[in-house]
PDB file of C-alpha atoms in Angstrom:
ATOM      1  CA  MET A   1      12.491 -20.772 -18.506  1.00  0.00           C
ATOM      2  CA  GLN A   2       8.616 -21.025 -19.080  1.00  0.00           C
ATOM      3  CA  LEU A   3       6.619 -18.566 -17.429  1.00  0.00           C
ATOM      4  CA  GLY A   4       2.474 -17.786 -17.531  1.00  0.00           C
ATOM      5  CA  LEU A   5       1.878 -14.218 -17.111  1.00  0.00           C
ATOM      6  CA  ILE A   6      -1.373 -13.144 -15.895  1.00  0.00           C
ATOM      7  CA  GLY A   7      -2.703  -9.168 -16.390  1.00  0.00           C
ATOM      8  CA  LEU A   8      -0.406  -7.174 -19.240  1.00  0.00           C
ATOM      9  CA  GLY A   9      -1.391  -3.852 -17.660  1.00  0.00           C
ATOM     10  CA  LYS A  10       1.797  -1.088 -17.250  1.00  0.00           C
ATOM     11  CA  MET A  11       3.693  -2.921 -14.975  1.00  0.00           C
ATOM     12  CA  GLY A  12       2.947  -6.949 -16.202  1.00  0.00           C
ATOM     13  CA  GLY A  13       2.842  -6.032 -19.930  1.00  0.00           C
ATOM     14  CA  ASN A  14       6.572  -4.613 -19.481  1.00  0.00           C
ATOM     15  CA  MET A  15       7.461  -7.341 -17.449  1.00  0.00           C
ATOM     16  CA  ARG A  16       6.751  -9.721 -20.252  1.00  0.00           C
ATOM     17  CA  GLU A  17       8.853  -8.216 -22.388  1.00  0.00           C
ATOM     18  CA  ARG A  18      11.911  -7.468 -19.686  1.00  0.00           C
ATOM     19  CA  ILE A  19      11.603 -11.516 -19.444  1.00  0.00           C
ATOM     20  CA  ARG A  20      11.716 -12.444 -23.029  1.00  0.00           C
ATOM     21  CA  ARG A  21      14.627  -9.881 -23.638  1.00  0.00           C
ATOM     22  CA  ALA A  22      16.585 -12.141 -21.201  1.00  0.00           C
ATOM     23  CA  GLY A  23      16.038 -15.392 -23.279  1.00  0.00           C
ATOM     24  CA  HIS A  24      13.301 -16.850 -21.333  1.00  0.00           C
ATOM     25  CA  THR A  25       9.375 -18.119 -23.023  1.00  0.00           C
ATOM     26  CA  VAL A  26       6.701 -16.219 -21.713  1.00  0.00           C
ATOM     27  CA  VAL A  27       2.730 -16.752 -22.449  1.00  0.00           C
ATOM     28  CA  GLY A  28       0.701 -13.898 -21.320  1.00  0.00           C
ATOM     29  CA  TYR A  29      -3.216 -13.673 -20.550  1.00  0.00           C
ATOM     30  CA  ASP A  30      -4.737 -10.163 -20.356  1.00  0.00           C
ATOM     31  CA  ARG A  31      -8.833  -9.446 -20.439  1.00  0.00           C
ATOM     32  CA  ASN A  32      -7.889  -7.350 -23.388  1.00  0.00           C
ATOM     33  CA  PRO A  33      -7.433  -9.358 -26.620  1.00  0.00           C
ATOM     34  CA  GLU A  34      -5.244  -7.097 -28.112  1.00  0.00           C
ATOM     35  CA  VAL A  35      -2.457  -7.562 -25.885  1.00  0.00           C
ATOM     36  CA  SER A  36      -2.975 -11.174 -24.720  1.00  0.00           C
ATOM     37  CA  ASP A  37      -0.897 -14.302 -25.984  1.00  0.00           C
ATOM     38  CA  VAL A  38      -4.103 -16.656 -25.585  1.00  0.00           C
ATOM     39  CA  GLY A  39      -7.416 -16.515 -24.872  1.00  0.00           C
ATOM     40  CA  SER A  40      -8.257 -18.413 -21.550  1.00  0.00           C
ATOM     41  CA  LEU A  41      -6.580 -18.946 -18.411  1.00  0.00           C
ATOM     42  CA  ALA A  42      -6.903 -22.559 -19.408  1.00  0.00           C
ATOM     43  CA  GLU A  43      -4.916 -22.250 -23.140  1.00  0.00           C
ATOM     44  CA  LEU A  44      -2.216 -20.861 -20.887  1.00  0.00           C
ATOM     45  CA  VAL A  45      -1.602 -23.484 -18.271  1.00  0.00           C
ATOM     46  CA  GLU A  46      -2.130 -25.581 -22.115  1.00  0.00           C
ATOM     47  CA  ARG A  47       0.600 -23.522 -23.486  1.00  0.00           C
ATOM     48  CA  LEU A  48       3.209 -24.484 -20.573  1.00  0.00           C
ATOM     49  CA  ASP A  49       5.435 -27.504 -19.904  1.00  0.00           C
ATOM     50  CA  GLY A  50       5.162 -29.147 -16.395  1.00  0.00           C
ATOM     51  CA  PRO A  51       6.108 -28.112 -13.876  1.00  0.00           C
ATOM     52  CA  ARG A  52       4.746 -25.023 -14.622  1.00  0.00           C
ATOM     53  CA  THR A  53       5.039 -21.778 -13.154  1.00  0.00           C
ATOM     54  CA  VAL A  54       2.321 -18.792 -13.474  1.00  0.00           C
ATOM     55  CA  TRP A  55       2.813 -15.243 -11.988  1.00  0.00           C
ATOM     56  CA  VAL A  56      -0.220 -12.997 -11.320  1.00  0.00           C
ATOM     57  CA  MET A  57       0.025  -9.761 -12.051  1.00  0.00           C
ATOM     58  CA  VAL A  58      -3.887  -8.432 -11.246  1.00  0.00           C
ATOM     59  CA  PRO A  59      -5.163  -5.901  -8.429  1.00  0.00           C
ATOM     60  CA  ALA A  60      -5.609  -6.715  -4.910  1.00  0.00           C
ATOM     61  CA  GLY A  61      -8.289  -8.469  -3.271  1.00  0.00           C
ATOM     62  CA  ALA A  62     -11.522  -9.751  -5.316  1.00  0.00           C
ATOM     63  CA  ALA A  63      -9.638  -9.748  -8.807  1.00  0.00           C
ATOM     64  CA  THR A  64      -6.367 -11.966  -7.222  1.00  0.00           C
ATOM     65  CA  GLN A  65      -8.512 -14.107  -5.224  1.00  0.00           C
ATOM     66  CA  SER A  66     -10.503 -15.280  -8.560  1.00  0.00           C
ATOM     67  CA  VAL A  67      -7.271 -16.129 -10.461  1.00  0.00           C
ATOM     68  CA  VAL A  68      -5.742 -18.081  -7.648  1.00  0.00           C
ATOM     69  CA  ASP A  69      -9.322 -19.984  -7.154  1.00  0.00           C
ATOM     70  CA  GLU A  70      -9.409 -20.885 -11.379  1.00  0.00           C
ATOM     71  CA  LEU A  71      -5.800 -21.363 -11.271  1.00  0.00           C
ATOM     72  CA  ALA A  72      -6.326 -23.793  -8.610  1.00  0.00           C
ATOM     73  CA  GLU A  73      -8.928 -25.984 -10.852  1.00  0.00           C
ATOM     74  CA  LEU A  74      -6.124 -25.718 -14.132  1.00  0.00           C
ATOM     75  CA  LEU A  75      -2.585 -26.644 -12.625  1.00  0.00           C
ATOM     76  CA  SER A  76      -1.153 -29.913 -11.105  1.00  0.00           C
ATOM     77  CA  PRO A  77       0.733 -30.825  -8.081  1.00  0.00           C
ATOM     78  CA  GLY A  78       4.854 -29.226  -8.808  1.00  0.00           C
ATOM     79  CA  ASP A  79       3.781 -26.227 -10.086  1.00  0.00           C
ATOM     80  CA  THR A  80       3.865 -22.964  -8.839  1.00  0.00           C
ATOM     81  CA  VAL A  81       1.754 -19.515  -8.304  1.00  0.00           C
ATOM     82  CA  VAL A  82       3.631 -15.966  -7.904  1.00  0.00           C
ATOM     83  CA  ASP A  83       1.624 -13.202  -6.837  1.00  0.00           C
ATOM     84  CA  GLY A  84       3.548 -10.085  -7.829  1.00  0.00           C
ATOM     85  CA  GLY A  85       0.280  -7.836  -7.255  1.00  0.00           C
ATOM     86  CA  ASN A  86       0.343  -5.384  -4.391  1.00  0.00           C
ATOM     87  CA  SER A  87      -1.703  -8.390  -2.237  1.00  0.00           C
ATOM     88  CA  ARG A  88      -2.163  -7.522   1.669  1.00  0.00           C
ATOM     89  CA  TRP A  89       0.224 -10.348   3.023  1.00  0.00           C
ATOM     90  CA  THR A  90      -2.263 -11.814   4.944  1.00  0.00           C
ATOM     91  CA  ASP A  91      -3.801 -12.823   1.872  1.00  0.00           C
ATOM     92  CA  ASP A  92      -0.910 -14.359   0.825  1.00  0.00           C
ATOM     93  CA  GLU A  93      -1.168 -17.022   3.553  1.00  0.00           C
ATOM     94  CA  LYS A  94      -4.861 -17.688   2.724  1.00  0.00           C
ATOM     95  CA  HIS A  95      -3.460 -18.618  -0.745  1.00  0.00           C
ATOM     96  CA  ALA A  96      -0.744 -20.364   0.315  1.00  0.00           C
ATOM     97  CA  ALA A  97      -3.010 -22.691   2.382  1.00  0.00           C
ATOM     98  CA  GLU A  98      -5.182 -23.380  -0.574  1.00  0.00           C
ATOM     99  CA  LEU A  99      -3.070 -23.740  -3.555  1.00  0.00           C
ATOM    100  CA  GLY A 100      -0.669 -25.758  -0.666  1.00  0.00           C
ATOM    101  CA  ALA A 101      -3.746 -28.208  -0.616  1.00  0.00           C
ATOM    102  CA  LYS A 102      -3.769 -29.209  -3.900  1.00  0.00           C
ATOM    103  CA  GLY A 103       0.451 -29.487  -3.954  1.00  0.00           C
ATOM    104  CA  ILE A 104       0.531 -26.228  -5.811  1.00  0.00           C
ATOM    105  CA  GLY A 105       3.999 -24.360  -4.395  1.00  0.00           C
ATOM    106  CA  PHE A 106       3.229 -20.194  -3.874  1.00  0.00           C
ATOM    107  CA  VAL A 107       5.349 -17.493  -3.641  1.00  0.00           C
ATOM    108  CA  ASP A 108       4.685 -13.698  -2.735  1.00  0.00           C
ATOM    109  CA  ALA A 109       6.917 -11.090  -4.607  1.00  0.00           C
ATOM    110  CA  GLY A 110       6.768  -7.236  -4.025  1.00  0.00           C
ATOM    111  CA  VAL A 111       7.684  -5.747  -7.316  1.00  0.00           C
ATOM    112  CA  SER A 112       8.629  -1.756  -7.567  1.00  0.00           C
ATOM    113  CA  GLY A 113      10.289  -0.239 -10.755  1.00  0.00           C
ATOM    114  CA  GLY A 114       6.742   1.178 -11.885  1.00  0.00           C
ATOM    115  CA  VAL A 115       6.920   2.550 -15.354  1.00  0.00           C
ATOM    116  CA  TRP A 116      10.700   2.193 -15.276  1.00  0.00           C
ATOM    117  CA  GLY A 117      11.412  -1.415 -14.536  1.00  0.00           C
ATOM    118  CA  LEU A 118      11.491  -2.212 -17.869  1.00  0.00           C
ATOM    119  CA  GLN A 119      14.386   0.142 -18.722  1.00  0.00           C
ATOM    120  CA  ASN A 120      16.238   0.435 -15.375  1.00  0.00           C
ATOM    121  CA  GLY A 121      14.629  -3.430 -13.800  1.00  0.00           C
ATOM    122  CA  TYR A 122      12.463  -4.491 -11.196  1.00  0.00           C
ATOM    123  CA  ALA A 123      13.297  -4.332  -7.191  1.00  0.00           C
ATOM    124  CA  LEU A 124      11.851  -7.588  -6.120  1.00  0.00           C
ATOM    125  CA  MET A 125      10.985  -8.699  -2.216  1.00  0.00           C
ATOM    126  CA  VAL A 126       9.850 -12.424  -2.290  1.00  0.00           C
ATOM    127  CA  GLY A 127       8.486 -14.540   0.482  1.00  0.00           C
ATOM    128  CA  GLY A 128       7.894 -18.236   0.370  1.00  0.00           C
ATOM    129  CA  ASP A 129       9.935 -21.337   0.835  1.00  0.00           C
ATOM    130  CA  ALA A 130      12.826 -21.772   0.035  1.00  0.00           C
ATOM    131  CA  GLU A 131      12.655 -24.777  -3.262  1.00  0.00           C
ATOM    132  CA  HIS A 132       9.686 -22.872  -4.205  1.00  0.00           C
ATOM    133  CA  VAL A 133      11.901 -19.273  -4.594  1.00  0.00           C
ATOM    134  CA  GLU A 134      14.740 -21.245  -5.592  1.00  0.00           C
ATOM    135  CA  ARG A 135      13.212 -22.807  -9.018  1.00  0.00           C
ATOM    136  CA  LEU A 136      12.216 -18.638 -10.043  1.00  0.00           C
ATOM    137  CA  GLN A 137      15.797 -17.592  -9.308  1.00  0.00           C
ATOM    138  CA  PRO A 138      15.935 -17.566 -13.760  1.00  0.00           C
ATOM    139  CA  ILE A 139      13.203 -15.309 -13.826  1.00  0.00           C
ATOM    140  CA  PHE A 140      14.161 -12.954 -10.379  1.00  0.00           C
ATOM    141  CA  GLU A 141      17.218 -12.311 -12.132  1.00  0.00           C
ATOM    142  CA  ALA A 142      15.634 -11.199 -15.951  1.00  0.00           C
ATOM    143  CA  LEU A 143      13.984  -8.847 -14.006  1.00  0.00           C
ATOM    144  CA  LYS A 144      15.798  -7.541 -11.467  1.00  0.00           C
ATOM    145  CA  PRO A 145      18.417  -4.562 -11.718  1.00  0.00           C
ATOM    146  CA  GLU A 146      22.017  -5.145 -13.131  1.00  0.00           C
ATOM    147  CA  GLY A 147      24.540  -5.651 -10.263  1.00  0.00           C
ATOM    148  CA  PRO A 148      23.939  -7.183  -6.742  1.00  0.00           C
ATOM    149  CA  TYR A 149      21.041  -5.366  -5.058  1.00  0.00           C
ATOM    150  CA  GLY A 150      17.446  -5.133  -6.496  1.00  0.00           C
ATOM    151  CA  TYR A 151      16.364  -9.000  -4.979  1.00  0.00           C
ATOM    152  CA  VAL A 152      15.760 -10.340  -1.064  1.00  0.00           C
ATOM    153  CA  HIS A 153      14.110 -13.509  -0.187  1.00  0.00           C
ATOM    154  CA  ALA A 154      13.024 -11.529   2.646  1.00  0.00           C
ATOM    155  CA  GLY A 155      10.971 -14.598   4.447  1.00  0.00           C
ATOM    156  CA  LYS A 156       8.486 -17.104   4.673  1.00  0.00           C
ATOM    157  CA  VAL A 157       5.280 -16.537   2.239  1.00  0.00           C
ATOM    158  CA  GLY A 158       3.561 -13.198   3.146  1.00  0.00           C
ATOM    159  CA  ALA A 159       7.193 -11.503   3.684  1.00  0.00           C
ATOM    160  CA  GLY A 160       7.479 -10.412   0.065  1.00  0.00           C
ATOM    161  CA  HIS A 161       4.042  -8.279   0.209  1.00  0.00           C
ATOM    162  CA  PHE A 162       4.765  -7.019   3.582  1.00  0.00           C
ATOM    163  CA  SER A 163       8.302  -5.690   2.924  1.00  0.00           C
ATOM    164  CA  LYS A 164       6.657  -4.068  -0.240  1.00  0.00           C
ATOM    165  CA  MET A 165       4.015  -2.572   2.063  1.00  0.00           C
ATOM    166  CA  VAL A 166       6.473  -0.887   4.181  1.00  0.00           C
ATOM    167  CA  HIS A 167       8.330   0.321   1.522  1.00  0.00           C
ATOM    168  CA  ASN A 168       5.560   2.023  -0.032  1.00  0.00           C
ATOM    169  CA  GLY A 169       4.710   3.667   3.768  1.00  0.00           C
ATOM    170  CA  ILE A 170       8.539   4.944   3.436  1.00  0.00           C
ATOM    171  CA  GLU A 171       7.710   6.162   0.314  1.00  0.00           C
ATOM    172  CA  TYR A 172       4.573   7.781   1.481  1.00  0.00           C
ATOM    173  CA  ALA A 173       6.621   9.917   3.713  1.00  0.00           C
ATOM    174  CA  MET A 174       9.482  10.681   1.716  1.00  0.00           C
ATOM    175  CA  MET A 175       7.360  12.314  -1.233  1.00  0.00           C
ATOM    176  CA  GLN A 176       5.541  13.917   1.305  1.00  0.00           C
ATOM    177  CA  ALA A 177       8.849  15.836   2.615  1.00  0.00           C
ATOM    178  CA  TYR A 178       9.514  17.153  -0.927  1.00  0.00           C
ATOM    179  CA  ALA A 179       6.354  18.314  -1.441  1.00  0.00           C
ATOM    180  CA  GLU A 180       6.095  20.295   1.965  1.00  0.00           C
ATOM    181  CA  GLY A 181       9.545  21.775   0.605  1.00  0.00           C
ATOM    182  CA  TRP A 182       8.315  22.518  -2.266  1.00  0.00           C
ATOM    183  CA  GLU A 183       5.164  24.462  -1.068  1.00  0.00           C
ATOM    184  CA  LEU A 184       7.427  26.506   1.478  1.00  0.00           C
ATOM    185  CA  LEU A 185       9.939  27.646  -1.267  1.00  0.00           C
ATOM    186  CA  GLU A 186       7.165  28.449  -3.569  1.00  0.00           C
ATOM    187  CA  LYS A 187       5.222  30.831  -0.968  1.00  0.00           C
ATOM    188  CA  VAL A 188       8.512  33.046  -0.199  1.00  0.00           C
ATOM    189  CA  ASP A 189       9.634  36.002  -2.572  1.00  0.00           C
ATOM    190  CA  SER A 190      13.125  35.487  -2.250  1.00  0.00           C
ATOM    191  CA  VAL A 191      13.323  32.113  -3.817  1.00  0.00           C
ATOM    192  CA  THR A 192      12.806  33.126  -7.702  1.00  0.00           C
ATOM    193  CA  SER A 193      13.316  29.583  -9.106  1.00  0.00           C
ATOM    194  CA  VAL A 194      12.340  26.543  -6.908  1.00  0.00           C
ATOM    195  CA  ARG A 195      12.664  24.327  -9.906  1.00  0.00           C
ATOM    196  CA  GLU A 196      16.074  25.235  -9.886  1.00  0.00           C
ATOM    197  CA  VAL A 197      16.659  25.084  -6.120  1.00  0.00           C
ATOM    198  CA  PHE A 198      15.232  21.111  -6.680  1.00  0.00           C
ATOM    199  CA  ARG A 199      18.053  20.411  -9.209  1.00  0.00           C
ATOM    200  CA  SER A 200      20.830  21.642  -7.237  1.00  0.00           C
ATOM    201  CA  TRP A 201      20.024  19.240  -4.460  1.00  0.00           C
ATOM    202  CA  GLN A 202      19.995  16.284  -7.161  1.00  0.00           C
ATOM    203  CA  GLU A 203      23.726  16.206  -6.397  1.00  0.00           C
ATOM    204  CA  GLY A 204      25.782  16.258  -3.379  1.00  0.00           C
ATOM    205  CA  THR A 205      23.221  16.235  -0.671  1.00  0.00           C
ATOM    206  CA  VAL A 206      22.120  13.968   1.787  1.00  0.00           C
ATOM    207  CA  ILE A 207      18.580  14.632   0.257  1.00  0.00           C
ATOM    208  CA  ARG A 208      18.982  13.485  -3.575  1.00  0.00           C
ATOM    209  CA  SER A 209      17.585  10.285  -4.587  1.00  0.00           C
ATOM    210  CA  TRP A 210      15.523   8.839  -7.376  1.00  0.00           C
ATOM    211  CA  LEU A 211      12.045  10.732  -6.351  1.00  0.00           C
ATOM    212  CA  LEU A 212      14.061  14.091  -5.980  1.00  0.00           C
ATOM    213  CA  ASP A 213      15.102  13.794  -9.698  1.00  0.00           C
ATOM    214  CA  LEU A 214      11.623  12.708 -10.883  1.00  0.00           C
ATOM    215  CA  ALA A 215      10.289  15.950  -8.805  1.00  0.00           C
ATOM    216  CA  VAL A 216      12.511  17.615 -11.468  1.00  0.00           C
ATOM    217  CA  ASN A 217      10.857  15.921 -14.206  1.00  0.00           C
ATOM    218  CA  ALA A 218       7.489  17.522 -12.976  1.00  0.00           C
ATOM    219  CA  LEU A 219       8.983  20.782 -12.802  1.00  0.00           C
ATOM    220  CA  ASP A 220      10.879  20.661 -15.880  1.00  0.00           C
ATOM    221  CA  GLU A 221       7.303  19.944 -17.954  1.00  0.00           C
ATOM    222  CA  ASP A 222       4.887  22.122 -15.878  1.00  0.00           C
ATOM    223  CA  GLU A 223       7.393  24.185 -13.468  1.00  0.00           C
ATOM    224  CA  HIS A 224       5.001  25.204 -10.931  1.00  0.00           C
ATOM    225  CA  LEU A 225       2.615  22.539 -11.371  1.00  0.00           C
ATOM    226  CA  GLN A 226      -0.563  25.129 -12.982  1.00  0.00           C
ATOM    227  CA  LYS A 227      -1.808  22.232 -14.439  1.00  0.00           C
ATOM    228  CA  LEU A 228      -2.699  19.778 -11.924  1.00  0.00           C
ATOM    229  CA  ARG A 229      -5.120  19.020  -9.106  1.00  0.00           C
ATOM    230  CA  GLY A 230      -4.126  18.925  -5.862  1.00  0.00           C
ATOM    231  CA  TYR A 231      -5.330  15.853  -5.578  1.00  0.00           C
ATOM    232  CA  ALA A 232      -3.429  12.246  -5.031  1.00  0.00           C
ATOM    233  CA  GLU A 233      -5.022   8.717  -4.094  1.00  0.00           C
ATOM    234  CA  ASP A 234      -3.625   6.017  -1.648  1.00  0.00           C
ATOM    235  CA  SER A 235      -2.930   3.028  -3.101  1.00  0.00           C
ATOM    236  CA  GLY A 236      -4.192   0.749  -0.065  1.00  0.00           C
ATOM    237  CA  GLU A 237      -0.580   0.115   1.500  1.00  0.00           C
ATOM    238  CA  GLY A 238      -0.013   3.092   3.195  1.00  0.00           C
ATOM    239  CA  ARG A 239      -3.007   2.205   5.222  1.00  0.00           C
ATOM    240  CA  TRP A 240      -1.864  -0.958   5.883  1.00  0.00           C
ATOM    241  CA  THR A 241       1.210  -0.081   6.770  1.00  0.00           C
ATOM    242  CA  VAL A 242      -0.332   2.269   9.319  1.00  0.00           C
ATOM    243  CA  GLU A 243      -2.587  -0.727  10.431  1.00  0.00           C
ATOM    244  CA  ALA A 244       0.371  -2.761  10.972  1.00  0.00           C
ATOM    245  CA  ALA A 245       2.042  -0.453  12.946  1.00  0.00           C
ATOM    246  CA  ILE A 246      -0.875  -0.210  14.991  1.00  0.00           C
ATOM    247  CA  ASP A 247      -0.730  -4.090  15.711  1.00  0.00           C
ATOM    248  CA  HIS A 248       2.571  -4.424  16.698  1.00  0.00           C
ATOM    249  CA  ALA A 249       2.619  -0.869  18.728  1.00  0.00           C
ATOM    250  CA  VAL A 250       5.283   0.396  16.278  1.00  0.00           C
ATOM    251  CA  PRO A 251       5.511   4.340  15.938  1.00  0.00           C
ATOM    252  CA  LEU A 252       5.251   5.954  11.994  1.00  0.00           C
ATOM    253  CA  PRO A 253       4.658   9.306  12.788  1.00  0.00           C
ATOM    254  CA  ALA A 254       5.449  10.598   9.483  1.00  0.00           C
ATOM    255  CA  ILE A 255       3.805   7.908   7.364  1.00  0.00           C
ATOM    256  CA  THR A 256       0.869   8.399   9.091  1.00  0.00           C
ATOM    257  CA  ALA A 257       0.812  11.892   8.573  1.00  0.00           C
ATOM    258  CA  SER A 258       1.333  11.370   4.787  1.00  0.00           C
ATOM    259  CA  LEU A 259      -1.439   9.512   4.706  1.00  0.00           C
ATOM    260  CA  PHE A 260      -3.645  11.669   6.399  1.00  0.00           C
ATOM    261  CA  THR A 261      -2.533  14.442   4.100  1.00  0.00           C
ATOM    262  CA  ARG A 262      -3.264  12.383   0.976  1.00  0.00           C
ATOM    263  CA  PHE A 263      -6.899  12.501   2.677  1.00  0.00           C
ATOM    264  CA  ALA A 264      -7.044  15.776   3.082  1.00  0.00           C
ATOM    265  CA  SER A 265      -6.320  16.364  -0.349  1.00  0.00           C
ATOM    266  CA  ARG A 266      -9.736  15.488  -1.272  1.00  0.00           C
ATOM    267  CA  GLN A 267     -11.068  18.021   0.626  1.00  0.00           C
ATOM    268  CA  ASP A 268      -9.023  21.066  -1.103  1.00  0.00           C
ATOM    269  CA  ASP A 269      -6.951  21.960  -4.208  1.00  0.00           C
ATOM    270  CA  SER A 270      -3.898  21.191  -1.469  1.00  0.00           C
ATOM    271  CA  PRO A 271      -0.521  22.564  -3.560  1.00  0.00           C
ATOM    272  CA  GLN A 272       1.544  19.681  -1.559  1.00  0.00           C
ATOM    273  CA  MET A 273      -0.908  17.031  -3.332  1.00  0.00           C
ATOM    274  CA  LYS A 274       0.193  18.222  -6.638  1.00  0.00           C
ATOM    275  CA  MET A 275       3.437  17.557  -5.873  1.00  0.00           C
ATOM    276  CA  ILE A 276       3.021  14.233  -4.976  1.00  0.00           C
ATOM    277  CA  ALA A 277       0.183  13.622  -7.482  1.00  0.00           C
ATOM    278  CA  ALA A 278       3.660  14.929  -9.924  1.00  0.00           C
ATOM    279  CA  LEU A 279       5.451  12.087  -8.523  1.00  0.00           C
ATOM    280  CA  ARG A 280       3.232   9.038  -8.785  1.00  0.00           C
ATOM    281  CA  ASN A 281       2.932   9.698 -12.703  1.00  0.00           C
ATOM    282  CA  GLN A 282       6.601   9.974 -12.925  1.00  0.00           C
ATOM    283  CA  PHE A 283       7.512   6.971 -11.396  1.00  0.00           C
ATOM    284  CA  GLY A 284       4.500   4.694 -11.841  1.00  0.00           C
ATOM    285  CA  GLY A 285       2.072   6.514 -14.815  1.00  0.00           C
ATOM    286  CA  HIS A 286      -0.379   6.924 -12.039  1.00  0.00           C
ATOM    287  CA  ALA A 287      -3.287   9.161 -13.654  1.00  0.00           C
ATOM    288  CA  VAL A 288      -3.403  12.954 -13.055  1.00  0.00           C
ATOM    289  CA  GLU A 289      -6.070  15.201 -12.757  1.00  0.00           C
ATOM    290  CA  ALA A 290      -6.114  18.085 -14.649  1.00  0.00           C
ATOM    291  CA  LYS A 291      -7.056  21.185 -12.864  1.00  0.00           C
ATOM    292  CA  GLN A 292     -10.626  22.294 -14.121  1.00  0.00           C
TER     293      GLN A 292
END
């Protein structure tokens, strides 16, 4: 299958490689000419046979809107656009309507896997009409992890990004719990190796998880996280999750508290935020700030 892929950063570049390894043809475009296969979006569209599929991996908001607007003028009826970035689900509904008016299909795909996706595969949460989603199955199969799990057609347009948003909200709360436990263990005199306590939890405990494994990786690199400043950004999806909870009157005390704690990290050198920053760097390659 042929695919156009726009945005070849940490996620997009690895996705291009994984899809190619599965035997598909990927024509990639990025503003960085060193990684781009073509010089423009117009050239990307010209290189694809119809009906075309173009997957967008650019930042949410204005950047995604700009690409969708340009594709709306370049593509033809019967083509399909996939937004695989972290767009807000309400934007998906708008983009589907804009493209649909020109006979172009739209699918939203929440993608999880970070910098480990090339090796392990990407979890995919997809929204859109069945006819558009089914056409993309070969690409979804190439990207997802091996085995029966890691892919879901979650529902209509917007369902993929809404599911990924909730996933990220849960991720916030899980990381916060590990960070709080780590700080408490570091505070007491009786525990002499917090790193090894975390390592001991990796097997046979009810709190074992990939995030726990990544916490151990981070502690192996910097046992007391002394090299990190206690500061962690929020991606925006945590905020959207809390906003959606308010709109639907669903109580989310743990997720909401974890979001507010990240805000607190911008005021102080928070020990908990060192662990959050370390985990975000481990699974997603997100930048960390060195302690001055």
